[in-house]
PDB file of C-alpha atoms in Angstrom:
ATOM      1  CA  UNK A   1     144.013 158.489 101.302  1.00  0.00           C
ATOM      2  CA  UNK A   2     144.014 156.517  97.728  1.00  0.00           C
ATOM      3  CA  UNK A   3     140.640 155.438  96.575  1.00  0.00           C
ATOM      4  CA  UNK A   4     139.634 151.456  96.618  1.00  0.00           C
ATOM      5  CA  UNK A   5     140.058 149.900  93.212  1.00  0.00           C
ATOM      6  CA  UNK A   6     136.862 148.677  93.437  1.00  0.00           C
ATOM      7  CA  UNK A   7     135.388 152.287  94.333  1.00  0.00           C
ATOM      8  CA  UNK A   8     134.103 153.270  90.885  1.00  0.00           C
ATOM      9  CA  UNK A   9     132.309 149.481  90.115  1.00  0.00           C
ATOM     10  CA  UNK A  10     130.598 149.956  93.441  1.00  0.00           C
ATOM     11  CA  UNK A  11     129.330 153.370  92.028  1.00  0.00           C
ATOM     12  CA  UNK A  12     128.259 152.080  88.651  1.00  0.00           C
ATOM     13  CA  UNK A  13     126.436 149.030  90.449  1.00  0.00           C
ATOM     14  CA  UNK A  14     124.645 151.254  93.290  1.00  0.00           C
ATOM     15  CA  UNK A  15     123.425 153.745  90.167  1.00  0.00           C
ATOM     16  CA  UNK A  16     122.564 151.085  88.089  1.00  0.00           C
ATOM     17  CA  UNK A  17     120.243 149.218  91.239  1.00  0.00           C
ATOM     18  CA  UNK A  18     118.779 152.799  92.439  1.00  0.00           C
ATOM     19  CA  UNK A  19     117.646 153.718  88.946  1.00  0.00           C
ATOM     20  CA  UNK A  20     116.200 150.365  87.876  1.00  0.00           C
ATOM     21  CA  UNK A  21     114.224 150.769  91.533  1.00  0.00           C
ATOM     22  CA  UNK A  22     112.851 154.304  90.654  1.00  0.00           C
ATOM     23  CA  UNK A  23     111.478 153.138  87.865  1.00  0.00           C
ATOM     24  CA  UNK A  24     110.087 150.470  89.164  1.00  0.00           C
ATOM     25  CA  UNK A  25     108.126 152.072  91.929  1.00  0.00           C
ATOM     26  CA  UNK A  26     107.436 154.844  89.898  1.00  0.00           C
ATOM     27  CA  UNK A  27     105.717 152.956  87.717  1.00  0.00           C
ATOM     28  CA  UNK A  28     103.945 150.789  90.342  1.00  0.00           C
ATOM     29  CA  UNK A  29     102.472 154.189  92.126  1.00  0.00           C
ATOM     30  CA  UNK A  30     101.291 155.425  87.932  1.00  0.00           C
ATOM     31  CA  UNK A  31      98.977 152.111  88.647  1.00  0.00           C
ATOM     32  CA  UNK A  32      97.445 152.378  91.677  1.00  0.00           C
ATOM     33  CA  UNK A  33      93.657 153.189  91.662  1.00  0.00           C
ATOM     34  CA  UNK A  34      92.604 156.046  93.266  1.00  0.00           C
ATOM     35  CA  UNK A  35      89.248 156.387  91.732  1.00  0.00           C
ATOM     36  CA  UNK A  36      86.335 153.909  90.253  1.00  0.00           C
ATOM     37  CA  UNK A  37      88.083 150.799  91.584  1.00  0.00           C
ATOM     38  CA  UNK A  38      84.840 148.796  91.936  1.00  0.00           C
ATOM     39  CA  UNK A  39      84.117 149.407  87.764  1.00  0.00           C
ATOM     40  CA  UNK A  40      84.568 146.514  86.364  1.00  0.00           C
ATOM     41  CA  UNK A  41      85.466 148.059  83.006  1.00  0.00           C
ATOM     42  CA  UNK A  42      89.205 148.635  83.660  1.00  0.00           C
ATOM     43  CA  UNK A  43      89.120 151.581  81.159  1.00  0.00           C
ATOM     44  CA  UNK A  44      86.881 153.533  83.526  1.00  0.00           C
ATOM     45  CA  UNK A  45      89.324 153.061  86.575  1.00  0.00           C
ATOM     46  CA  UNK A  46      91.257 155.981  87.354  1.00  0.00           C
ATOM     47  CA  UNK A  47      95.147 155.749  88.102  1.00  0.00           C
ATOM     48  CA  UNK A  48      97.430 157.986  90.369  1.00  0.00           C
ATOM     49  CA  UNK A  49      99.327 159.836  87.529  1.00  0.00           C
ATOM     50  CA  UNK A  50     100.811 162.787  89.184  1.00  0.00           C
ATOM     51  CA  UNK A  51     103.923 163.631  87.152  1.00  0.00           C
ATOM     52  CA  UNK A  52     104.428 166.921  88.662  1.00  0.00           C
ATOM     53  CA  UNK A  53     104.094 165.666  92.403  1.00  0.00           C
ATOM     54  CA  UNK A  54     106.832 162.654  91.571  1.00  0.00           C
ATOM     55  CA  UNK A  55     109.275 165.196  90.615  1.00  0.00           C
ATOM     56  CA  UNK A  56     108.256 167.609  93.404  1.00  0.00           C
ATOM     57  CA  UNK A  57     109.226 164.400  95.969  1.00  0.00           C
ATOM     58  CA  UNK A  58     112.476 163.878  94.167  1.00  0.00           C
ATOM     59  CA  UNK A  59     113.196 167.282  94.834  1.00  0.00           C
ATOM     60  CA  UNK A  60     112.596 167.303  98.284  1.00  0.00           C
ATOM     61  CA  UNK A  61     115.087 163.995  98.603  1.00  0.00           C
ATOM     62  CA  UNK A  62     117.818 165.906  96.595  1.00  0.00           C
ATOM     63  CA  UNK A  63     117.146 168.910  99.137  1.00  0.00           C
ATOM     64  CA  UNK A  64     117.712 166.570 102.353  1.00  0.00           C
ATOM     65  CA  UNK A  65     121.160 166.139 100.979  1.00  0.00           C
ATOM     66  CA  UNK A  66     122.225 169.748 101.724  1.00  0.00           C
ATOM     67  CA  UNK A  67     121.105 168.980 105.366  1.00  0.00           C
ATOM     68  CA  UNK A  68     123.191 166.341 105.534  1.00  0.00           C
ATOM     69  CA  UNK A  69     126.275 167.670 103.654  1.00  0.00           C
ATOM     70  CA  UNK A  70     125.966 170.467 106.839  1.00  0.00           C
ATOM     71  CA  UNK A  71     125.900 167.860 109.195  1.00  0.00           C
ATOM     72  CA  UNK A  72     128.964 166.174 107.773  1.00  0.00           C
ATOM     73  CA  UNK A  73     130.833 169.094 107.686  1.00  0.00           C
ATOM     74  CA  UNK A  74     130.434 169.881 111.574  1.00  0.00           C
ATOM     75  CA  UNK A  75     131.112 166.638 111.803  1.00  0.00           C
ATOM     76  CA  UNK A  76     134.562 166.912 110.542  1.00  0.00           C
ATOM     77  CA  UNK A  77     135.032 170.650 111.814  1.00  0.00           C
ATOM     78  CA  UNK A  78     134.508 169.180 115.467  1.00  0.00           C
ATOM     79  CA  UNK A  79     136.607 166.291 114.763  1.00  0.00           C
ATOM     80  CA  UNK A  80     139.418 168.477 113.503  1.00  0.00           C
ATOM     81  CA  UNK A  81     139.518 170.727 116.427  1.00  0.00           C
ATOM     82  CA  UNK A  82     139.242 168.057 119.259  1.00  0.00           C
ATOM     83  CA  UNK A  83     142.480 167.323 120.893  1.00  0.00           C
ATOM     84  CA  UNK A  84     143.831 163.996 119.634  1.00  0.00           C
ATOM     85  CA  UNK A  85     144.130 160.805 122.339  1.00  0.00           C
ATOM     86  CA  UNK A  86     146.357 158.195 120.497  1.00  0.00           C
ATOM     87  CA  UNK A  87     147.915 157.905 123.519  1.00  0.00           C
ATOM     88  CA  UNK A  88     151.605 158.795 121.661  1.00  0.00           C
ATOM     89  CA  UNK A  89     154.167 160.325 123.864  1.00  0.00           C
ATOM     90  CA  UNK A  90     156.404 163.602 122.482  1.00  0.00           C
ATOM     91  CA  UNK A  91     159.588 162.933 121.811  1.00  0.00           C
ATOM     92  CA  UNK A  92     162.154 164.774 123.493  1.00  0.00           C
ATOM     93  CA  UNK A  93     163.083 168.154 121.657  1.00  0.00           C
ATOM     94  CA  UNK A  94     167.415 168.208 122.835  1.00  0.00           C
ATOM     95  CA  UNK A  95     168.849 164.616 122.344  1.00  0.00           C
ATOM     96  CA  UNK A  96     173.050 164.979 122.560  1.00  0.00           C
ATOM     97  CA  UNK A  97     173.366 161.519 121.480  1.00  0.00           C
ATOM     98  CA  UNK A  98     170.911 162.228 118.082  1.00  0.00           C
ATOM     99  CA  UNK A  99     172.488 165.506 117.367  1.00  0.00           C
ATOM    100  CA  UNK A 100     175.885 163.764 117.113  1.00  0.00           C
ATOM    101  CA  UNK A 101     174.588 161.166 114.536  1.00  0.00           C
ATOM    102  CA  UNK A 102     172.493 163.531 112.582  1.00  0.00           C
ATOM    103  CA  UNK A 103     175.923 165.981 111.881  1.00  0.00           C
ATOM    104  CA  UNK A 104     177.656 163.109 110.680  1.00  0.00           C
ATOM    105  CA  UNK A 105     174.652 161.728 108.002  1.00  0.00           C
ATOM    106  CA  UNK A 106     174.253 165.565 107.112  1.00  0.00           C
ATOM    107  CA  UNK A 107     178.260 165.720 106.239  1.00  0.00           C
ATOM    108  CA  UNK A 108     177.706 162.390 104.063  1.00  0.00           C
ATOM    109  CA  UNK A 109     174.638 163.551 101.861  1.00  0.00           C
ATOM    110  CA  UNK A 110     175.174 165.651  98.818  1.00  0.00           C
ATOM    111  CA  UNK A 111     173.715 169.095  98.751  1.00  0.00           C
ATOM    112  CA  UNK A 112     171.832 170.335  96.113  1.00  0.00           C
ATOM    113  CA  UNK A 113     172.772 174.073  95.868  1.00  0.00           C
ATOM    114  CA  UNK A 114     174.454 173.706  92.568  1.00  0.00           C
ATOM    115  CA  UNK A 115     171.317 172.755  91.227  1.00  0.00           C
ATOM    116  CA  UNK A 116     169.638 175.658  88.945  1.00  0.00           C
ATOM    117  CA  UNK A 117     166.320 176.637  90.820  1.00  0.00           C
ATOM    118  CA  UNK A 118     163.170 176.939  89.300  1.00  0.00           C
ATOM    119  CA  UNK A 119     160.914 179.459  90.213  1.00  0.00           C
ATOM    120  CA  UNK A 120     157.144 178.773  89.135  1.00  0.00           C
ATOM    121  CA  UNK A 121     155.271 181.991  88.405  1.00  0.00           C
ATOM    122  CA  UNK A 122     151.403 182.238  89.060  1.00  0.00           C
ATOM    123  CA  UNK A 123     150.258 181.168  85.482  1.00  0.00           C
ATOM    124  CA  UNK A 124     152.857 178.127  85.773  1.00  0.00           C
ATOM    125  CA  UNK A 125     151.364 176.706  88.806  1.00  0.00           C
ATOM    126  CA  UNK A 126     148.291 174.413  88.281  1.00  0.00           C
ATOM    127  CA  UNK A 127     144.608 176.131  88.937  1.00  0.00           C
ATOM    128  CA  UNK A 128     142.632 174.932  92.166  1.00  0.00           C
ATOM    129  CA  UNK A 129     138.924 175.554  91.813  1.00  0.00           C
ATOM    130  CA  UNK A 130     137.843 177.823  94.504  1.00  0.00           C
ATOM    131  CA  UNK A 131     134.939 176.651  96.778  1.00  0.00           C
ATOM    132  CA  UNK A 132     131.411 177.648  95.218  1.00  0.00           C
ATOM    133  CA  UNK A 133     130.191 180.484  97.788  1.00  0.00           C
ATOM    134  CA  UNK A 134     127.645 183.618  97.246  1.00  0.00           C
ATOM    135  CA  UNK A 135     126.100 184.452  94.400  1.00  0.00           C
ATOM    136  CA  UNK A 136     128.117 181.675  92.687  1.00  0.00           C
ATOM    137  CA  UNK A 137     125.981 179.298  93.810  1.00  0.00           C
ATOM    138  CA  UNK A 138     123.227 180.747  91.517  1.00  0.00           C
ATOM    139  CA  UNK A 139     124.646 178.525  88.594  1.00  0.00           C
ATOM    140  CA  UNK A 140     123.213 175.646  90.227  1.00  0.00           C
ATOM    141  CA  UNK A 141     119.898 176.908  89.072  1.00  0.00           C
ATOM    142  CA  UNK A 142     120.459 175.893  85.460  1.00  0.00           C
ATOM    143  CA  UNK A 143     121.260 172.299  85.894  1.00  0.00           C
ATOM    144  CA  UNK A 144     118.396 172.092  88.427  1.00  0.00           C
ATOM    145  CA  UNK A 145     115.867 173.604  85.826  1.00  0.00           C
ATOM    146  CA  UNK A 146     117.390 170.817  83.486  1.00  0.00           C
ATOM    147  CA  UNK A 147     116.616 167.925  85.656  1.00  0.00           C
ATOM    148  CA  UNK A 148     113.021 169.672  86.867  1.00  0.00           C
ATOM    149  CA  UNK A 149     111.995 169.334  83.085  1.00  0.00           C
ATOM    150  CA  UNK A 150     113.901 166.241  82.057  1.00  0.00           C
ATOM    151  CA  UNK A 151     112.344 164.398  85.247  1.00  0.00           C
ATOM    152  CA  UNK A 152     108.867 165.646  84.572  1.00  0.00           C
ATOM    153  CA  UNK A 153     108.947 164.636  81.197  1.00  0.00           C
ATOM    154  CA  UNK A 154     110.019 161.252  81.617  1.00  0.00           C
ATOM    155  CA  UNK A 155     107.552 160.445  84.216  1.00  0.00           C
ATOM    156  CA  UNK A 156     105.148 161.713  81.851  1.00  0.00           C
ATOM    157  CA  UNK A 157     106.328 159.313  79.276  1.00  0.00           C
ATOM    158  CA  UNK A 158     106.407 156.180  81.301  1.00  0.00           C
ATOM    159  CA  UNK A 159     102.486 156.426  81.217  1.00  0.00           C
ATOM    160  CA  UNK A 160     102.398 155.712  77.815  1.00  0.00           C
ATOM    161  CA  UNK A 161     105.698 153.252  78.066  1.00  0.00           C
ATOM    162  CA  UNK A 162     106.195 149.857  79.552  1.00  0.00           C
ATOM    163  CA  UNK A 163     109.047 149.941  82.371  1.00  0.00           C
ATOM    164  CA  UNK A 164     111.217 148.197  80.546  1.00  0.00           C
ATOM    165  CA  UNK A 165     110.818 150.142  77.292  1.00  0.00           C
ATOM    166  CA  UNK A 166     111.236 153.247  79.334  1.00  0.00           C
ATOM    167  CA  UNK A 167     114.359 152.355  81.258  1.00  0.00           C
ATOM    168  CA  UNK A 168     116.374 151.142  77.793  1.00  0.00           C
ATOM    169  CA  UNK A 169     115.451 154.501  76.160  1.00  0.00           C
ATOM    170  CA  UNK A 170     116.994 156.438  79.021  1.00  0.00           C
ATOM    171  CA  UNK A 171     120.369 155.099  77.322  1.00  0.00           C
ATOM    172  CA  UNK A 172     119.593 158.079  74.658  1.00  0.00           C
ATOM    173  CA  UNK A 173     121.601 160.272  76.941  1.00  0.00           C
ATOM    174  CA  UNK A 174     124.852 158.742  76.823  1.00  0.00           C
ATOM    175  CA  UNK A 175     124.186 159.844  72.817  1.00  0.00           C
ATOM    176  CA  UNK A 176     123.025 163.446  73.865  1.00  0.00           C
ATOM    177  CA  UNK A 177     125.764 163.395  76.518  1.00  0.00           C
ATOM    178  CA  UNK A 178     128.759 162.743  74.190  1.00  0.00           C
ATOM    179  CA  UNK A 179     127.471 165.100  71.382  1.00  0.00           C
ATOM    180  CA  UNK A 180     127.067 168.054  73.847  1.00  0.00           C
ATOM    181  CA  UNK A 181     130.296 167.512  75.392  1.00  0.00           C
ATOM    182  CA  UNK A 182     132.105 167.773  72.051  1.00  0.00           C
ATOM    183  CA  UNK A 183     130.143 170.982  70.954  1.00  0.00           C
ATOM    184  CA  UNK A 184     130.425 172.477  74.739  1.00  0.00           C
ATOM    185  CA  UNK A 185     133.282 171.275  76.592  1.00  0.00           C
ATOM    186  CA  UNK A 186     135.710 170.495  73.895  1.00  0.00           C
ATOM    187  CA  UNK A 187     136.093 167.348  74.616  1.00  0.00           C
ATOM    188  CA  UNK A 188     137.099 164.836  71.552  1.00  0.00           C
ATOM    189  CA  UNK A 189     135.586 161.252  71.113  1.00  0.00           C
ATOM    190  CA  UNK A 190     138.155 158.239  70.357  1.00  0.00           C
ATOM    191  CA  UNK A 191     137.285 155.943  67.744  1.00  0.00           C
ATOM    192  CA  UNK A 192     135.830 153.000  69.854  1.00  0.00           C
ATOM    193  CA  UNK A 193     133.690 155.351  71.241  1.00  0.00           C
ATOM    194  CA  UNK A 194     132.144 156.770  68.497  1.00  0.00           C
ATOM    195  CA  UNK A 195     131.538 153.390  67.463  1.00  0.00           C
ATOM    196  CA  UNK A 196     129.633 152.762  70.956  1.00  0.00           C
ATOM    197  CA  UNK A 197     127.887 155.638  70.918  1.00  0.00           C
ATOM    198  CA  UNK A 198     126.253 154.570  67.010  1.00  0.00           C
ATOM    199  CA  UNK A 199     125.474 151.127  68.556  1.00  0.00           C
ATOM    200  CA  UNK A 200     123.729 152.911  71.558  1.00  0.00           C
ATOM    201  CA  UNK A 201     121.600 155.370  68.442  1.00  0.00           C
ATOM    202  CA  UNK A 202     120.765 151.552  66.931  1.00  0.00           C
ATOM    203  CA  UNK A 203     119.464 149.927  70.065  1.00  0.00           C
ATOM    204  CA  UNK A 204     117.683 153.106  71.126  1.00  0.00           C
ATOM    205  CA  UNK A 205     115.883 153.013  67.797  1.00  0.00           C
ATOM    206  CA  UNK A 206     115.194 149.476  67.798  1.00  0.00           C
ATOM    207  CA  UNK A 207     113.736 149.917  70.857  1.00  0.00           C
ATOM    208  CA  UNK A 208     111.286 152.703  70.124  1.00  0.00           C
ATOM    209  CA  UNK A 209     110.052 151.522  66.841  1.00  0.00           C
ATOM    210  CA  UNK A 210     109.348 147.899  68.640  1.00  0.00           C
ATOM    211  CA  UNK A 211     107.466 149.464  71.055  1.00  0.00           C
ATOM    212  CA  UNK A 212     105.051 151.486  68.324  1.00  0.00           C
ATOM    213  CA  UNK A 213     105.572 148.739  65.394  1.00  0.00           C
ATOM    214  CA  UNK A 214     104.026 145.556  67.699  1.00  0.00           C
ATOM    215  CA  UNK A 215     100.207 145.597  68.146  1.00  0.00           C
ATOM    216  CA  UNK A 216      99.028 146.034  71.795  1.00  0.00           C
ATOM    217  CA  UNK A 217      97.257 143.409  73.888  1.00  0.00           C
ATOM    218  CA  UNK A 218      93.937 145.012  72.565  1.00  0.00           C
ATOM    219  CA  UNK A 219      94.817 143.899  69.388  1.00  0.00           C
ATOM    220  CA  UNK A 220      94.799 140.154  70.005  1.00  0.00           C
ATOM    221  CA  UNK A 221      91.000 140.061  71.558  1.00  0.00           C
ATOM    222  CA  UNK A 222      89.872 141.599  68.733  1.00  0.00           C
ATOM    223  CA  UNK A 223      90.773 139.355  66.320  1.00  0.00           C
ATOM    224  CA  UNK A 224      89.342 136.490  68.577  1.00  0.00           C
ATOM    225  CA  UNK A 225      86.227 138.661  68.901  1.00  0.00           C
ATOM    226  CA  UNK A 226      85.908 140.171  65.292  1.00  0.00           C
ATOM    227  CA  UNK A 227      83.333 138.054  63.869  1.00  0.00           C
ATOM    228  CA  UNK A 228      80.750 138.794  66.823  1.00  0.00           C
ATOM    229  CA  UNK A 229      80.117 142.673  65.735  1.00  0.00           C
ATOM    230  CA  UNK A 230      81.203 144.924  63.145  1.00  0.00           C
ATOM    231  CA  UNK A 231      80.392 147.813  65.278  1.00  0.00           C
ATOM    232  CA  UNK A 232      82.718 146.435  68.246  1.00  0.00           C
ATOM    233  CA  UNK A 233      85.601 146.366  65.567  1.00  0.00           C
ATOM    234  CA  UNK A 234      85.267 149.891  65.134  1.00  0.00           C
ATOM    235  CA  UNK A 235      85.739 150.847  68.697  1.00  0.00           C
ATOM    236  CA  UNK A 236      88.613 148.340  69.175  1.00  0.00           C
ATOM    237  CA  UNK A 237      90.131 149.954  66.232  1.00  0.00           C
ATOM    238  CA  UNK A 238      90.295 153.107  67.170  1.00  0.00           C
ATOM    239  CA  UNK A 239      91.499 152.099  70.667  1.00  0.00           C
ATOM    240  CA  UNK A 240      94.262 150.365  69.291  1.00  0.00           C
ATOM    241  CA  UNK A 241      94.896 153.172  66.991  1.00  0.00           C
ATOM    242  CA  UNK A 242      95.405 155.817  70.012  1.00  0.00           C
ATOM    243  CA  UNK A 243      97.331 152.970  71.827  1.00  0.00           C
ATOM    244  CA  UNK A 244      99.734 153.234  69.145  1.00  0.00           C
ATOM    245  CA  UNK A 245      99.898 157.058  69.114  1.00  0.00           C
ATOM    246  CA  UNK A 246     100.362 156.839  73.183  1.00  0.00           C
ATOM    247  CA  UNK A 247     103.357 154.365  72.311  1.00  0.00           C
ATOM    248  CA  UNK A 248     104.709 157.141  70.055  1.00  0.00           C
ATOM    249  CA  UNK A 249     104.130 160.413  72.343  1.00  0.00           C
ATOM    250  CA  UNK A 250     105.725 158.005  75.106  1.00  0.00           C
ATOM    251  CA  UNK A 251     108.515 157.261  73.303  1.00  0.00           C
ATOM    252  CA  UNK A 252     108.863 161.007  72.108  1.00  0.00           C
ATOM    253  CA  UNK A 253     108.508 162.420  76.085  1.00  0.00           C
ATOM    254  CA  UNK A 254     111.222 159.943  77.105  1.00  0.00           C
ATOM    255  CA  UNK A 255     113.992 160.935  74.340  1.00  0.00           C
ATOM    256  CA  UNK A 256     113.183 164.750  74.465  1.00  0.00           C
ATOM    257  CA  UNK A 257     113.664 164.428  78.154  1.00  0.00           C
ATOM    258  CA  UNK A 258     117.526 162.902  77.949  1.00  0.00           C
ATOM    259  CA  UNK A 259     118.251 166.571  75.809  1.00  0.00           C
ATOM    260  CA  UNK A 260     117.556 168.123  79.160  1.00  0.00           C
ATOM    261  CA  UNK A 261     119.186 165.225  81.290  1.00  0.00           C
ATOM    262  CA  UNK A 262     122.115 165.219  78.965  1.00  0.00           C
ATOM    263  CA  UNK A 263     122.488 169.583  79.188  1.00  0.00           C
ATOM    264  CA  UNK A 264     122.208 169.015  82.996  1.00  0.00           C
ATOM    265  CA  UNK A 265     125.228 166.645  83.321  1.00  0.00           C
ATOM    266  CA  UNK A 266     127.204 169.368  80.577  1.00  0.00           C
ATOM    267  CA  UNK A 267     126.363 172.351  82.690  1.00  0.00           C
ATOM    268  CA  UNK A 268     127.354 170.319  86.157  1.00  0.00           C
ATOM    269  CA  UNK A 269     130.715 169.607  84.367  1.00  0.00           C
ATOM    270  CA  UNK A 270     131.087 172.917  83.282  1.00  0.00           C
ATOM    271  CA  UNK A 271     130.479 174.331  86.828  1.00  0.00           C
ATOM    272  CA  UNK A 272     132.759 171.824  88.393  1.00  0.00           C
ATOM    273  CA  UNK A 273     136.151 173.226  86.403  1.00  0.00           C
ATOM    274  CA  UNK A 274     135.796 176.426  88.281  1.00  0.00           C
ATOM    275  CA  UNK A 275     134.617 175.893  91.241  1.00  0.00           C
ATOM    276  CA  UNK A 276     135.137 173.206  93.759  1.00  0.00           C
ATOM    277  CA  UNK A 277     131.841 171.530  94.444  1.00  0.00           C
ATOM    278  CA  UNK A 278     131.599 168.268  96.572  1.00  0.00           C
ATOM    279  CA  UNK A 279     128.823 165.493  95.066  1.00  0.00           C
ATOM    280  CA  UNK A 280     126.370 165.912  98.354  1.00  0.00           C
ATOM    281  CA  UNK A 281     126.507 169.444  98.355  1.00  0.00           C
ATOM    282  CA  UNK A 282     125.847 169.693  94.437  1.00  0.00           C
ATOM    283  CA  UNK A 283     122.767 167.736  94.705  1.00  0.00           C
ATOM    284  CA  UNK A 284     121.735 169.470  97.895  1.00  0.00           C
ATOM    285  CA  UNK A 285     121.800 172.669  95.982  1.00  0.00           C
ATOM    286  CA  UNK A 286     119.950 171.298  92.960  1.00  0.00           C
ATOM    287  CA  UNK A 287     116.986 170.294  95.302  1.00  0.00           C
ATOM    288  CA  UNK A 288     116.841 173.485  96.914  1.00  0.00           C
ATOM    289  CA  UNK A 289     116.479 175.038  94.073  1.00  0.00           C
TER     290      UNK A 289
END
C-alpha cells in the first residue's frame, strides 16, 4: 500500500495545529485564579502554575497510546486470522484445455539458465530492524527523561513568556536538532540548509532580545503617573526591573529546554535504526515511562 502524496503535509499541518493548541491552553490554565480572586490588586491574585502536574498529564496522554497501540494490534491479529468472505470462487486446480496453452507459451519464452547467478551472502543482504522486545525496551527511558525535563522546563518558561514569544522560540530546536545530528548520527547538512538553520539562530535571537529589550505594560503607567510620587517610582521601578529579569529567565527556560527536546528526537532516531519501533507504540512507551 503506497502512501498518499498528500500524507506528510497532513502531518506537518495536524503538528503544527496540536502544538499551537497546547500552548494555548496551557497558557490559559497558567491564568486561571485559584486563590485571592476577589483582591482587587491583581498582583495579589494567585494563578494555577503547576508545571510539574502539566507534564505529569501529558504523560498520562502519551501512556494511553500504548493502550491503544494493543488494541490495534488485536485488532489486526483477529482480522488476519478470520476466514475471508469476498465471496470469490476457487478456481479449478486440473484444466486440460489451460495445460495445453500454458506448454505452448512456456516453449515460446526464453529461459534464463545461462544467466550467471548471484548468490547474496548475509552481510550483502540489506539489515531489517528487529522488533524492540525485553529489556530493549529500556532505551526508551532516555528519550522519555529528555522530554520529562524539556516539557517541564518549557512550561516553566511560558510563565515568564507571552504565548506567542514562547511558541517562536520553540523553533531553537530545529538549530539544536541539526547540530546534534551531525555530531551524533553522522548525518551531513547541505548548503541551503545550513543557510536555514543561521536564519532560524537570527529570528530566534531577534525574538528573545525583543521580548527583554521592550519595556513591559508597567512601564507605560508609570510614566503617566511619575509626577504624582517619587516614592511610587521606586516601586514601579523595581517591578519593571524584575519584569525584565522574568523576560530573561523565561527566555533562558524555553531555549535550555529545546537541548533536551532536540537530544530526545537524536536518541529516538538513534533507537529507530536498530530496532523496529511503530510511532504509537514509541510514544506509548515514553509515557509509561
Amino acid at each position: 500500500m503506497s502512501e498518499s502524496p498528500y500524507y506528510g503535509v497532513v502531518l506537518s499541518v495536524g503538528m503544527l495545529a496540536t502544538g499551537t493548541l497546547n500552548t494555548l491552553l496551557t497558557k490559559l490554565q497558567d491564568k486561571q485564579c485559584i486563590g485571592n480572586c476577589a483582591d482587587p490588586d491583581p498582583l495579589k491574585h494567585e494563578h494555577f502554575e503547576q508545571p510539574v502536574w502539566q507534564t505529569l498529564n501529558m504523560f498520562y496522554g502519551e501512556m494511553l497510546c500504548l493502550a491503544c497501540f494493543y488494541l490495534y494490534s488485536l485488532y489486526q491479529r483477529r482480522r488476519e486470522t478470520s476466514p475471508r468472505r469476498d465471496g470469490y470462487e476457487a478456481i479449478s486446480e486440473t484444466d486440460e484445455s489451460d495445460d495445453s496453452v500454458n506448454a505452448h507459451i512456456a516453449e515460446d519464452i526464453p529461459t534464463t539458465d545461462a544467466l550467471p547467478t548471484v548468490v547474496l551472502t548475509e552481510s550483502d543482504a540489506p539489515r531489517q530492524p528487529k522488533p524492540i522486545a525485553g529489556y530493549a525496551t529500556l532505551w526508551m527511558w532516555v528519550p522519555a527523561v529528555c522530554d520529562l525535563l524539556g516539557t517541564t522546563l518549557m512550561n516553566v518558561g511560558l510563565f515568564f513568556t507571552t504565548a506567542s514569544v514562547y511558541q517562536m522560540l520553540r523553533g531553537a530546536v530545529v538549530v539544536f536538532s541539526g547540530l546534534f545530528s551531525v555530531l551524533f548520527l553522522g548525518h551531513r547538512l547541505a548548503r541551503f540548509q545550513i543557510i536555514a538553520l543561521l536564519l532560524v539562530v537570527v529570528g530566534v535571537t531577534i525574538v528573545g532580545l525583543s521580548n527583554i529589550i521592550s519595556p513591559p505594560a508597567q512601564l507605560k503607567s508609570l510614566r503617566r503617573h511619575a509626577p504624582q510620587s517619587t516614592a511610587n517610582f521606586g516601586e514601579h521601578a523595581d517591578e519593571i526591573n524584575s519584569d525584565a529579569w522574568k523576560a530573561v529567565l523565561g527566555v533562558v527556560l524555553v531555549l535550555g529546554a529545546q537541548v533536551f527536546t532536540a537530544t530526545q528526537f537524536v536518541v529516538e532516531e538513534k533507537i529507530i535504526r536498530h530496532y523496529h519501533l511503530t510511532p504509537l507504540r514509541a510514544v506509548g512507551l515514553e509515557g509509561s515511562f
